[in-house]
Structures are given as structure tokens and as C-alpha cells.
PDB file of C-alpha atoms in Angstrom:
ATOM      1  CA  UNK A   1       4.794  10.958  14.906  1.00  0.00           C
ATOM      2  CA  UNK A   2       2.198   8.378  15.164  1.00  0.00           C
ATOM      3  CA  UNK A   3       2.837   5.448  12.946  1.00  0.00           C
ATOM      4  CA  UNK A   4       1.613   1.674  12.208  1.00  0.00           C
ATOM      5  CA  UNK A   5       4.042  -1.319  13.654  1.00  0.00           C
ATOM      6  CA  UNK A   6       3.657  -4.560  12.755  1.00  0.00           C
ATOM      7  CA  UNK A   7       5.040  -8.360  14.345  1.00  0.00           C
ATOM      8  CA  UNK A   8       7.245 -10.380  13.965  1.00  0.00           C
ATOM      9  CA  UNK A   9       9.306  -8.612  11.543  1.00  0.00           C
ATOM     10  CA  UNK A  10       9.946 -12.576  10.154  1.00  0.00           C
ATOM     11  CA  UNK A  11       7.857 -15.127  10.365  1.00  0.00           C
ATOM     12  CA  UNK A  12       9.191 -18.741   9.024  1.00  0.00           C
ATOM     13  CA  UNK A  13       6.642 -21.593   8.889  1.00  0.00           C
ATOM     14  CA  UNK A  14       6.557 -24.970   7.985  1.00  0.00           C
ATOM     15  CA  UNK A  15       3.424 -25.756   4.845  1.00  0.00           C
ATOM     16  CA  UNK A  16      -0.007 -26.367   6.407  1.00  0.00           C
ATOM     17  CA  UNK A  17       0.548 -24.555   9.849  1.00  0.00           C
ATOM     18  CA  UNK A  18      -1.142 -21.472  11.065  1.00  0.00           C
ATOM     19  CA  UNK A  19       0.089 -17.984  11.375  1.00  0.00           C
ATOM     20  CA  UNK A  20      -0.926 -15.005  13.016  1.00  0.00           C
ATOM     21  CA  UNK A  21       0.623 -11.373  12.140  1.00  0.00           C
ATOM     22  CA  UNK A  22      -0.049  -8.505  14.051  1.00  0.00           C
ATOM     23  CA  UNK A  23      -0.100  -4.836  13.716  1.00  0.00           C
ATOM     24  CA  UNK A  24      -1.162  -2.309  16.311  1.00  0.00           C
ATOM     25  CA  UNK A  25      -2.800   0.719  14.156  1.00  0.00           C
ATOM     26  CA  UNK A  26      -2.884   3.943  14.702  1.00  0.00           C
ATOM     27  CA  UNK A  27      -4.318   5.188  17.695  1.00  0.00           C
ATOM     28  CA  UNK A  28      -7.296   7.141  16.073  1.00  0.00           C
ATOM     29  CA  UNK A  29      -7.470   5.734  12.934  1.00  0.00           C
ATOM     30  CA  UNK A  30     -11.161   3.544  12.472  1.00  0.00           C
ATOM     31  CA  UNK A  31     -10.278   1.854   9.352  1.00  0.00           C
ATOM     32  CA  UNK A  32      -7.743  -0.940   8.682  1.00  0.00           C
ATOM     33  CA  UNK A  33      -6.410  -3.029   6.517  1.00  0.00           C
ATOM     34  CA  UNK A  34      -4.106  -6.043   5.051  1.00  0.00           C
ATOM     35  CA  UNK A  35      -2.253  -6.197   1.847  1.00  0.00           C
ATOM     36  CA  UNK A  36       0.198  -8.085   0.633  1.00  0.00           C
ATOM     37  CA  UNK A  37       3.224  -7.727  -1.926  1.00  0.00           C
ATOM     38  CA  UNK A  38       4.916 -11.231  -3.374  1.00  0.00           C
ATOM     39  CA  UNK A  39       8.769 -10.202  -3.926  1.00  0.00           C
ATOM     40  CA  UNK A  40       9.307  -7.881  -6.727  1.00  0.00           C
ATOM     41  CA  UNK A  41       5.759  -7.109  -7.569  1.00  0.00           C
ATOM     42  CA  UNK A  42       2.789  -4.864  -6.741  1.00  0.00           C
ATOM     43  CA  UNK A  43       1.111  -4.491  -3.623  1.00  0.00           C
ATOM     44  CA  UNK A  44      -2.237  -6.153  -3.486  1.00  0.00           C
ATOM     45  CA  UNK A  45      -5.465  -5.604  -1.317  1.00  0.00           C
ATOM     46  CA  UNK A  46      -6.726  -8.463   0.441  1.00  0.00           C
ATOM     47  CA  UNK A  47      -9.260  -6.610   3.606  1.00  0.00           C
ATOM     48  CA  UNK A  48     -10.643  -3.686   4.865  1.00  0.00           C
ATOM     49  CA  UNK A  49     -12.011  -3.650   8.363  1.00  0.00           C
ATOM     50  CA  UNK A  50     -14.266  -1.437   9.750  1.00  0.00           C
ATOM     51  CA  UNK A  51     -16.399  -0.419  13.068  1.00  0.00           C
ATOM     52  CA  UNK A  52     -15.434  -4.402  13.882  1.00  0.00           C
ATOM     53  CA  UNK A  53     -16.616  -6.134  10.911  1.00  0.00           C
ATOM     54  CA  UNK A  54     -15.189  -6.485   7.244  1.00  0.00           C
ATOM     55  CA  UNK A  55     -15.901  -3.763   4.778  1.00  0.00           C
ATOM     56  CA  UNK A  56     -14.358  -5.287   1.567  1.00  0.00           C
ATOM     57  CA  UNK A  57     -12.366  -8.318   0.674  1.00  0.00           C
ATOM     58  CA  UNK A  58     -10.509  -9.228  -2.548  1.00  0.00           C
ATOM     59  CA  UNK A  59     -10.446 -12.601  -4.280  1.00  0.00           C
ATOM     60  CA  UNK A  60      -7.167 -13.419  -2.535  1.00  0.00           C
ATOM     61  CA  UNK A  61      -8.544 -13.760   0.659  1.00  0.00           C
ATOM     62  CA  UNK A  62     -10.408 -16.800   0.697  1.00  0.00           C
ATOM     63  CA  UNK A  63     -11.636 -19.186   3.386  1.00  0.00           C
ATOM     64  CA  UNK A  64      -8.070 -19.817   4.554  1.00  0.00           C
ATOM     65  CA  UNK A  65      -7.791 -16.098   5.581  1.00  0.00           C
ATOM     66  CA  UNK A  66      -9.217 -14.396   9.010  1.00  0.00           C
ATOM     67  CA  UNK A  67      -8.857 -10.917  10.544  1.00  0.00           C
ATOM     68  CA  UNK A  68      -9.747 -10.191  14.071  1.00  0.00           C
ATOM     69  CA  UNK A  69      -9.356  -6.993  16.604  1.00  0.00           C
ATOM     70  CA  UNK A  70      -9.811  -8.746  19.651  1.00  0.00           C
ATOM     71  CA  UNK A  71      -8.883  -5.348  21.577  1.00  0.00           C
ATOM     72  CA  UNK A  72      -9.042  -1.696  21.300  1.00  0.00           C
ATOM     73  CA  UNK A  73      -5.210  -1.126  19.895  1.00  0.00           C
ATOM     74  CA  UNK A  74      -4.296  -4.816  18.192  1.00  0.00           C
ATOM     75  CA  UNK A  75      -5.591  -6.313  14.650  1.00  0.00           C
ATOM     76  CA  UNK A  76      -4.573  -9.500  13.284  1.00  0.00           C
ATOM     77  CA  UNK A  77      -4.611 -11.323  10.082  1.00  0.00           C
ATOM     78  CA  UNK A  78      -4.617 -15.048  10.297  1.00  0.00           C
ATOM     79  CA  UNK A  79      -3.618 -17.768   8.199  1.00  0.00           C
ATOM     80  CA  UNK A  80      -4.960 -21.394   8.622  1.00  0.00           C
ATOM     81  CA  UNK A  81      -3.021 -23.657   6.814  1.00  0.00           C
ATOM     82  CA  UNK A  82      -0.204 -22.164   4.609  1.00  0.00           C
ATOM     83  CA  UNK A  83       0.564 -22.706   1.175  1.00  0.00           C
ATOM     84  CA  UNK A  84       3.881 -22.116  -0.302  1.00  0.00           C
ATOM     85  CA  UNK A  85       2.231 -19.113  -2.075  1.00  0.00           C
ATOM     86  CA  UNK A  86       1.221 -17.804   0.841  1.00  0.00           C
ATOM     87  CA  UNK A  87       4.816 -16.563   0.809  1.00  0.00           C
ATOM     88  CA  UNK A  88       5.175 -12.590   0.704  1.00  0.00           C
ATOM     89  CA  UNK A  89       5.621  -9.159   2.787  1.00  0.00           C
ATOM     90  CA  UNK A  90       2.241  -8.139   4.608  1.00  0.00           C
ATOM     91  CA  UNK A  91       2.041  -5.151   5.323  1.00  0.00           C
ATOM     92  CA  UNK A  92      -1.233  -3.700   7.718  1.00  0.00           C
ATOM     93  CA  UNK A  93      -2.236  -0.707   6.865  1.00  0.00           C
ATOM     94  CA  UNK A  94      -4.904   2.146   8.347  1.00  0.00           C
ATOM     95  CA  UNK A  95      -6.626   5.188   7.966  1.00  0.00           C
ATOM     96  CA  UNK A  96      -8.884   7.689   9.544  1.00  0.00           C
ATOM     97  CA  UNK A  97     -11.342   9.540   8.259  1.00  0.00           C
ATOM     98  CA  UNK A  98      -9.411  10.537   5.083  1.00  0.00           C
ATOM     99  CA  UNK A  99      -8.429   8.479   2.201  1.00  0.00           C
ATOM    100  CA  UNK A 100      -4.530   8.664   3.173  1.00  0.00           C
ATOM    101  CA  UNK A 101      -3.492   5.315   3.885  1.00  0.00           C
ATOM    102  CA  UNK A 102      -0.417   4.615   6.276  1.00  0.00           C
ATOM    103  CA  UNK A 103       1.169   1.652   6.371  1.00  0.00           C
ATOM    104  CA  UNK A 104       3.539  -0.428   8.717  1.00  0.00           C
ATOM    105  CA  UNK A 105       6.943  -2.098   8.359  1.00  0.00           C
ATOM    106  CA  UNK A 106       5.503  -5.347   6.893  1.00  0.00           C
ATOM    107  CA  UNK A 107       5.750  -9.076   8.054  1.00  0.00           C
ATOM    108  CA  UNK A 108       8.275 -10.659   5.920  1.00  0.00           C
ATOM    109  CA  UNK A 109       6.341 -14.777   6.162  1.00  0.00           C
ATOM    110  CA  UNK A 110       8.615 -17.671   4.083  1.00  0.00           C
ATOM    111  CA  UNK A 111       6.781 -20.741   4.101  1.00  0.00           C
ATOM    112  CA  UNK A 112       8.848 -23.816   3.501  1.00  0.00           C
TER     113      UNK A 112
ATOM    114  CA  UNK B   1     -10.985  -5.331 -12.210  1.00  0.00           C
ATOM    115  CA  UNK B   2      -8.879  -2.273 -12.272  1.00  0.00           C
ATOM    116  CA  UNK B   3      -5.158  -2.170 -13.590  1.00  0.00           C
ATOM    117  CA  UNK B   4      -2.802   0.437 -12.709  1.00  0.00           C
ATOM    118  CA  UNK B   5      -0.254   1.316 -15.807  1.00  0.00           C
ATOM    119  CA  UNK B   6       2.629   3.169 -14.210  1.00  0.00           C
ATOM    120  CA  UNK B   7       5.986   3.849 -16.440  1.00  0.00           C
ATOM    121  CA  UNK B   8       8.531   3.778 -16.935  1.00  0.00           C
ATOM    122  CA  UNK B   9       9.028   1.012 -14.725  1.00  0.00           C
ATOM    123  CA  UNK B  10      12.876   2.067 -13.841  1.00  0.00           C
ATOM    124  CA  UNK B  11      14.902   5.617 -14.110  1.00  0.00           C
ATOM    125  CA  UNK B  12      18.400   6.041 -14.262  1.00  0.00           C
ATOM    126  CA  UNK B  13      19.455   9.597 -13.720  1.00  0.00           C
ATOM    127  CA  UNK B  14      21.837  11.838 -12.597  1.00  0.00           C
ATOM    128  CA  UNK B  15      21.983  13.688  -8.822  1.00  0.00           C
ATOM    129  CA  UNK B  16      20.242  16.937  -9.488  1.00  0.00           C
ATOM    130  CA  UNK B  17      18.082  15.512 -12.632  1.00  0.00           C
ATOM    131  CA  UNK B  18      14.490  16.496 -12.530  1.00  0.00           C
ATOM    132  CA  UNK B  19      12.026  13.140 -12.673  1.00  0.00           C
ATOM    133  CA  UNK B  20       8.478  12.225 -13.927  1.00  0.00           C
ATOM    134  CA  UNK B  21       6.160   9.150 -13.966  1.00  0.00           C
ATOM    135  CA  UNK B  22       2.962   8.750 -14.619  1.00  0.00           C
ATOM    136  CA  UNK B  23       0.243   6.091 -13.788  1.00  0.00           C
ATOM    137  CA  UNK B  24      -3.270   5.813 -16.145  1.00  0.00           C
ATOM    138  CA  UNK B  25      -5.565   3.815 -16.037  1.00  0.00           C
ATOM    139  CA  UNK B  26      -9.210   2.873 -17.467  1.00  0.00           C
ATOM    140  CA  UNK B  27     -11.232   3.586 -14.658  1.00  0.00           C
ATOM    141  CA  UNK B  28     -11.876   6.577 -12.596  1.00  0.00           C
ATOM    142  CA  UNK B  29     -10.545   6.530  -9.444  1.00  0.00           C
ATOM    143  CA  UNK B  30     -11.764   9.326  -6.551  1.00  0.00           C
ATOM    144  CA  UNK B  31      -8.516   9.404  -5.020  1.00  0.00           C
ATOM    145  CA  UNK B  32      -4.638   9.359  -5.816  1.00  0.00           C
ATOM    146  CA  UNK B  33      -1.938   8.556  -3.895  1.00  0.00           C
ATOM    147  CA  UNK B  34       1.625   8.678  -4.140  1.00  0.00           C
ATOM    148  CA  UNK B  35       4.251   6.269  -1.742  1.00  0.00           C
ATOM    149  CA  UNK B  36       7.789   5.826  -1.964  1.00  0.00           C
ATOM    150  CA  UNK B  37       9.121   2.124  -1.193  1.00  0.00           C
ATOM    151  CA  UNK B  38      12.896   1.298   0.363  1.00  0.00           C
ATOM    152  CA  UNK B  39      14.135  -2.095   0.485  1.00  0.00           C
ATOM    153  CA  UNK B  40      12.607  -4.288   3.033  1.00  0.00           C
ATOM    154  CA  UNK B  41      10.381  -1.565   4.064  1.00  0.00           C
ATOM    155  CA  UNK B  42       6.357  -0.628   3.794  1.00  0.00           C
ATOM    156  CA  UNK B  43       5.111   1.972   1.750  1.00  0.00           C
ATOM    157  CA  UNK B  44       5.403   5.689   2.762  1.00  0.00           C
ATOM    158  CA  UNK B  45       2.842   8.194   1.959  1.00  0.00           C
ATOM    159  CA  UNK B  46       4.261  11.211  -0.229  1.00  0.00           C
ATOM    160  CA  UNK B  47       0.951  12.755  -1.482  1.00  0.00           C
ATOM    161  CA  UNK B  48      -2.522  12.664  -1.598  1.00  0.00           C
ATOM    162  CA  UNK B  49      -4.865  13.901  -4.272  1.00  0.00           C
ATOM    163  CA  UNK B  50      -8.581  14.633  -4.161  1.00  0.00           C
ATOM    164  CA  UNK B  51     -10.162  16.316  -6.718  1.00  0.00           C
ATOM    165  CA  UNK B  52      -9.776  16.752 -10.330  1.00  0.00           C
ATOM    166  CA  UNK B  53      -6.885  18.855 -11.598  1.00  0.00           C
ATOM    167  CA  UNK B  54      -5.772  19.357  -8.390  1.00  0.00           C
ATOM    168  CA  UNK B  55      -2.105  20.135  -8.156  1.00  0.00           C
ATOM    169  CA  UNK B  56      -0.134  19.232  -5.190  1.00  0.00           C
ATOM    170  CA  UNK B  57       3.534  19.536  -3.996  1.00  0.00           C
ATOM    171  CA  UNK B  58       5.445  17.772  -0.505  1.00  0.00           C
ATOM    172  CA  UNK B  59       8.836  19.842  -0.771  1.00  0.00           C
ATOM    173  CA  UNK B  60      10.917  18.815  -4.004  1.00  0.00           C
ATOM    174  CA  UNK B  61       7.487  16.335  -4.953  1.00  0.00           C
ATOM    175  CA  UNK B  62       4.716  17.761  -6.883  1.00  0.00           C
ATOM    176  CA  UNK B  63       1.942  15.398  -8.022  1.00  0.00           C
ATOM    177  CA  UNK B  64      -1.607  16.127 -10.453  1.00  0.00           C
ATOM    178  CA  UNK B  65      -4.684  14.396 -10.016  1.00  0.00           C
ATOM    179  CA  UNK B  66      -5.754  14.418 -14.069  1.00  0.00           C
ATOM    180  CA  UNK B  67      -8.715  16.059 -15.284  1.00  0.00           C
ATOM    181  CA  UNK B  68     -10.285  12.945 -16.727  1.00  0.00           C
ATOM    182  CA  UNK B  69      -9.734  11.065 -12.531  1.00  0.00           C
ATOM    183  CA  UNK B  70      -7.503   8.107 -15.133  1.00  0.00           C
ATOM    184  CA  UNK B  71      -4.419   9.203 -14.685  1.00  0.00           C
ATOM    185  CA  UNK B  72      -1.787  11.216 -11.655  1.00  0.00           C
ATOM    186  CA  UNK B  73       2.074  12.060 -11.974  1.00  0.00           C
ATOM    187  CA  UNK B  74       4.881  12.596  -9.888  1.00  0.00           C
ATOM    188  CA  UNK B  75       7.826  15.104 -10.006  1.00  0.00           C
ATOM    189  CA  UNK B  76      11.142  15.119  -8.315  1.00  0.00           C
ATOM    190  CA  UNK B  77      12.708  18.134  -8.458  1.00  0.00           C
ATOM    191  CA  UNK B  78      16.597  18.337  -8.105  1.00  0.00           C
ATOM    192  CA  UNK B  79      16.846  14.778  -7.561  1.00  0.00           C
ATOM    193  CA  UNK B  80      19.508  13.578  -4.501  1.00  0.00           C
ATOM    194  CA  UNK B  81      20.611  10.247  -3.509  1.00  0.00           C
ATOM    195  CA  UNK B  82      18.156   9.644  -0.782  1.00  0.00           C
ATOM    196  CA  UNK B  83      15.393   9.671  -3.345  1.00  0.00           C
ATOM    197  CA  UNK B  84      16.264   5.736  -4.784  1.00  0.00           C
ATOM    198  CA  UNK B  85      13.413   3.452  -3.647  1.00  0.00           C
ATOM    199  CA  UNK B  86      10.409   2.383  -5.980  1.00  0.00           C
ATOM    200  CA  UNK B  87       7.684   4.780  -6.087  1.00  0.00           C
ATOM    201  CA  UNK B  88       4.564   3.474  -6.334  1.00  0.00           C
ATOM    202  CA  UNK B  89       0.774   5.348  -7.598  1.00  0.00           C
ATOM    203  CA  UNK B  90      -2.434   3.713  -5.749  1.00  0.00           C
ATOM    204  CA  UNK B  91      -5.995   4.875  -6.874  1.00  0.00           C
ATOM    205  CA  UNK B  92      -9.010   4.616  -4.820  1.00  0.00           C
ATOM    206  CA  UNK B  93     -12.526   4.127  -5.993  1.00  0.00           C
ATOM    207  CA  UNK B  94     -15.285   3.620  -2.757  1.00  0.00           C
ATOM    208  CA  UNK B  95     -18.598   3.439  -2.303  1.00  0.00           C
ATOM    209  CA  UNK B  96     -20.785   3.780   0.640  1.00  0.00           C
ATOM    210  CA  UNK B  97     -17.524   2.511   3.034  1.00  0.00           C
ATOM    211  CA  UNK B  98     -13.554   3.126   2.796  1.00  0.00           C
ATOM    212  CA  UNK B  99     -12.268   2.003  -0.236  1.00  0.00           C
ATOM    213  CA  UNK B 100      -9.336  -0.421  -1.196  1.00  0.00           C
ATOM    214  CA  UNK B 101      -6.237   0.746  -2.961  1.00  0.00           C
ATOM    215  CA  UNK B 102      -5.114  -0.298  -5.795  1.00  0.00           C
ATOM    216  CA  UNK B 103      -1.413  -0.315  -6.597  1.00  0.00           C
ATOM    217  CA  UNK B 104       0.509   0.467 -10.209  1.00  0.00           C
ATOM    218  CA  UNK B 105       3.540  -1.922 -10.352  1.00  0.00           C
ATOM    219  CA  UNK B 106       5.863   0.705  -9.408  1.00  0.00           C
ATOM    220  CA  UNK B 107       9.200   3.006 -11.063  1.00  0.00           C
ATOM    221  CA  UNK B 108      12.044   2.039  -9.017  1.00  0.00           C
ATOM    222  CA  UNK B 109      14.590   4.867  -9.502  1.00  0.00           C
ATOM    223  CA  UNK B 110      18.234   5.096  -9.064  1.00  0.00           C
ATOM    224  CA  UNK B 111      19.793   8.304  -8.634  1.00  0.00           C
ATOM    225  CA  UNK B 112      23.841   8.560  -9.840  1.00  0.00           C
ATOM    226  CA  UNK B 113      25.946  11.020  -7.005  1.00  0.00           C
TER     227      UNK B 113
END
């Protein structure tokens, strides 16, 4: 069965440096997305990426926050300079046609 | 902007127990969806619900998009160890292009052998 992966699995990173998760959708899914979940809480919506442009973005992601599909199978979310809040799972996420949502494994990042 | 209420926010119950929870809300939402959560892991899709009043099972899970679009819940049927994780409800509310979700706070449930 087709499903979403994501790397690294862990990503440690020292305040102020830049980070760059990946996730490889699937195959014929159009839509995509990043959310993130801060231990022991929700998961939150921070962009939706469509036909190679952003759809919707939430308050979270600010200036400090990128996404890019720089091929036909890989989409990244960057980071410029982390915060210690940046600290969380991220999990990519994507979707075809539907509304059904799958999502990947998650990128565990710890900022110190 | 929108808030997902889901309770309870933890179970305890026996293997074999039946289990509900619920998630309403203020605002309509078009869609509801249903994911189940292990440690360390991402979300996994259960169900999906489109339209009002629809009624919708996956095996032992059954799951009911309300007739006002505010509110969905979730029963496990003859509950079994393998069903401990945190289940979480996510509503969707789009426009013209593919909505966001938006995620209750979750039931984590623990399930006695």
C-alpha cells in the first residue's frame, strides 16, 4: 500500500541553524502538506501546497518557514534559524483528490 | 479560529468494552475525519465522513457525521488491546482550494486484557 515517508526520523540542531525535513508523498496525490504536533498536544496546520505554489498557511508559519518541491516525488519544509520552540514532531501529510488526508511517520526535530 | 472539543480526553476500559467519543464544535465543518495515533508515530486514517448524517463503519469502528456538520463520534466495538493509541477527530472547512485540518486534542485510550 502506498504510503507517505518522511526524513530523518531525528533531527537534532543547535538554536539559530537551518533545517530541512523531507517527505516524499504519495505518488498521485496533488496536494500536500506540513503540520506539526509539540509533545503531548494537538496536531496543528502550518501549509498546504498545491499545483507548486501555497494554497493556505496558518499563523505559525511565519517568515522563518519555507516549503519547496524541487522535483516530481520530494517536498520539503525548511526552517531558517531555529528557535527552541521550534521543537516538535512534523509530520507531512497529502491527499488526492478527496478530503482523506494521509500522513507520514513524522520528523521528531529537538533544538538545543 | 476554529476549536475542536473532543472528550473525554482519556478512557480506561476493559478488553471487550464497547467505546465512544465525541468531538463538537462551533463551526461547520464539510468534512470529518477520524485517525488513531501510537507512540512516536503519525496519524492513521480510520474514517472519513462527507455528508450530513452520514453513518460510517471500518470493521469494529463506526463513526457519524452530525446533522447540524458541529459535531462526529467514534465507536469501538468489542474493544482489544491493539486499540490503545490516542484517537484524534479533524474537521475540514475549504473553499475554492483543499482545505486544512483541524485537530481536537485527542482521547487517548487504554484498553485492560
Amino acid at each position: 500500500e502506498p504510503e507517505v515517508t518522511q526524513t530523518p526520523s531525528h533531527q537534532v540542531t543547535q538554536m539559530g541553524q537551518e533545517v530541512i525535513l523531507r517527505c516524499v508523498p504519495i505518488s498521485n496525490h496533488l496536494y500536500f502538506y506540513w503540520y506539526r504536533q509539540i509533545l503531548g498536544q494537538k496536531v496543528e496546520f502550518l501549509v498546504s501546497f498545491y499545483n507548486n505554489e501555497i494554497s493556505e498557511k496558518s499563523e505559525i508559519f511565519d517568515d522563518q518557514f519555507s516549503v519547496e518541491r524541487p522535483d516530481g516525488s520530494n517536498f520539503t519544509l525548511k526552517i531558517r534559524s531555529t528557535k527552541l520552540e521550534d521543537s516538535a514532531m512534523y509530520f507531512c501529510a497529502s491527499s488526492d483528490l478527496t478530503d482523506e488526508q494521509y500522513f507520514g511517520p513524522g520528523t521528531r526535530l529537538t533544538v538545543t | 479560529g476554529q476549536q475542536l472539543n473532543q472528550s473525554p480526553q482519556s478512557m480506561f476500559i476493559q478488553e471487550g468494552e464497547d467505546v465512544s467519543m465525541n468531538c463538537t464544535s462551533s463551526s461547520i465543518f464539510n468534512t470529518w475525519l477520524w485517525y488513531k495515533q501510537d507512540p512516536g508515530e503519525g496519524p492513521v486514517l480510520l474514517i472519513a465522513l462527507y455528508k450530513a448524517g452520514e453513518l460510517t463503519s471500518n470493521g469494529r469502528l463506526t463513526a457519524q457525521f452530525g446533522i447540524t456538520r458541529k459535531d462526529s463520534f467514534l465507536n469501538i466495538s468489542a474493544s482489544i488491546p491493539s486499540d490503545v493509541g490516542i484517537y484524534f477527530c479533524a474537521g475540514q472547512n475549504y473553499g475554492g482550494s483543499q482545505g486544512n485540518l483541524i485537530f481536537g486534542k485527542g482521547t487517548k485510550l487504554s484498553v485492560k486484557p
